[in-house]
XYZ file of C-alpha atoms in Angstrom:
131
model
C 49.772 132.043 149.964
C 52.121 135.021 149.604
C 53.180 136.052 146.108
C 55.919 138.549 145.279
C 54.954 140.595 142.215
C 56.311 143.570 140.329
C 54.906 146.954 141.281
C 52.040 148.324 139.215
C 50.744 151.877 139.564
C 47.330 150.617 140.667
C 49.014 149.708 143.971
C 50.522 153.149 144.666
C 48.073 153.855 147.512
C 48.946 150.540 149.188
C 52.667 151.190 148.697
C 52.327 154.615 150.299
C 50.074 153.449 153.150
C 52.316 150.568 154.202
C 55.481 152.662 154.154
C 53.992 155.724 155.878
C 52.659 153.479 158.622
C 56.134 152.519 159.835
C 57.856 155.791 158.931
C 55.314 157.805 160.909
C 55.409 155.345 163.816
C 59.114 156.085 164.308
C 58.920 159.762 163.252
C 61.202 159.052 160.288
C 59.186 160.483 157.389
C 61.224 162.906 155.271
C 60.454 164.827 152.080
C 62.548 162.343 150.064
C 60.316 159.516 151.313
C 57.185 161.371 150.242
C 58.582 161.961 146.752
C 59.077 158.214 146.316
C 55.764 157.262 147.928
C 53.790 159.792 145.872
C 55.413 158.823 142.562
C 57.132 155.414 142.612
C 56.949 155.162 138.823
C 58.708 158.477 138.276
C 61.228 158.309 141.096
C 62.216 154.618 141.102
C 60.930 152.610 138.151
C 61.647 155.095 135.339
C 65.196 155.594 136.666
C 65.998 151.891 136.267
C 64.974 150.696 139.719
C 62.398 148.145 140.741
C 59.686 147.781 143.376
C 58.189 144.520 144.514
C 54.972 143.881 146.389
C 54.055 140.988 148.649
C 50.441 140.030 148.097
C 48.105 137.629 149.797
C 45.257 137.223 147.366
C 44.344 140.746 146.304
C 45.783 142.366 149.439
C 49.189 144.067 149.354
C 50.920 143.142 152.618
C 54.521 144.216 151.998
C 56.869 146.215 149.796
C 60.555 146.472 148.943
C 62.493 148.112 146.180
C 65.808 148.788 144.516
C 66.778 152.399 143.838
C 69.305 152.677 141.027
C 72.204 154.787 142.247
C 74.596 154.018 139.364
C 74.824 151.342 136.665
C 76.255 148.902 139.204
C 75.033 150.219 142.580
C 71.553 149.882 144.018
C 70.014 150.909 147.318
C 67.464 148.690 149.032
C 64.483 150.962 149.743
C 60.969 151.005 151.149
C 60.944 147.582 152.726
C 57.994 147.029 155.022
C 55.401 144.435 155.931
C 51.915 145.075 157.307
C 52.018 144.533 161.100
C 49.301 141.861 160.866
C 51.565 139.819 158.558
C 54.902 140.193 160.323
C 56.743 137.140 161.577
C 55.715 135.036 158.579
C 58.918 135.345 156.541
C 57.543 137.937 154.122
C 60.498 140.283 154.626
C 62.830 137.459 153.635
C 60.791 136.758 150.495
C 60.963 140.447 149.545
C 64.666 140.710 150.301
C 65.407 137.526 148.350
C 63.504 138.931 145.365
C 65.391 142.235 145.548
C 68.752 140.480 145.740
C 67.873 138.176 142.825
C 66.854 141.209 140.770
C 70.067 143.018 141.692
C 72.027 139.997 140.508
C 70.157 140.031 137.181
C 70.936 143.749 136.881
C 74.605 142.867 137.444
C 74.826 145.055 140.538
C 78.265 145.140 142.138
C 77.069 146.877 145.272
C 73.785 146.823 147.183
C 73.450 149.076 150.203
C 70.773 150.323 152.544
C 70.170 152.848 155.248
C 68.241 151.959 158.367
C 67.587 153.350 161.807
C 68.831 152.009 165.121
C 65.214 151.909 166.370
C 64.400 149.168 163.876
C 65.960 146.246 165.745
C 64.139 143.469 163.868
C 65.024 144.953 160.481
C 68.661 145.407 161.465
C 68.864 141.774 162.568
C 67.450 140.627 159.227
C 69.854 142.798 157.253
C 72.804 141.459 159.257
C 71.672 137.885 158.513
C 71.985 138.762 154.837
C 75.466 140.183 155.259
C 74.671 143.903 155.391
C 76.770 145.989 157.790
């Protein structure tokens, strides 16, 4: 059974591995990505953001986060699911958790950046009303 849990620093290596896997696959890795992946606590959590992990048992199989842009604006960041676990609704669980957290944080705006190569992700984001 998949559980969505709050990020803990013990999972930094899993967070980095899962995100680099897809970033590198599409040649999208940038220095900003590495800053977040190397130090999620310092770059996201301590600034008022949040990261969530999808776990099956003790295995981290997905990630998603909210980067605090301003007091009322958050960016959806670092959303990925291990290829072996895709197609099981895990992205929706992560996105639902992020949106629920944004609501609790009283966010007025949630935005994201994606890449045209990521057709499945774009379709999911559109289903949730992102443009």
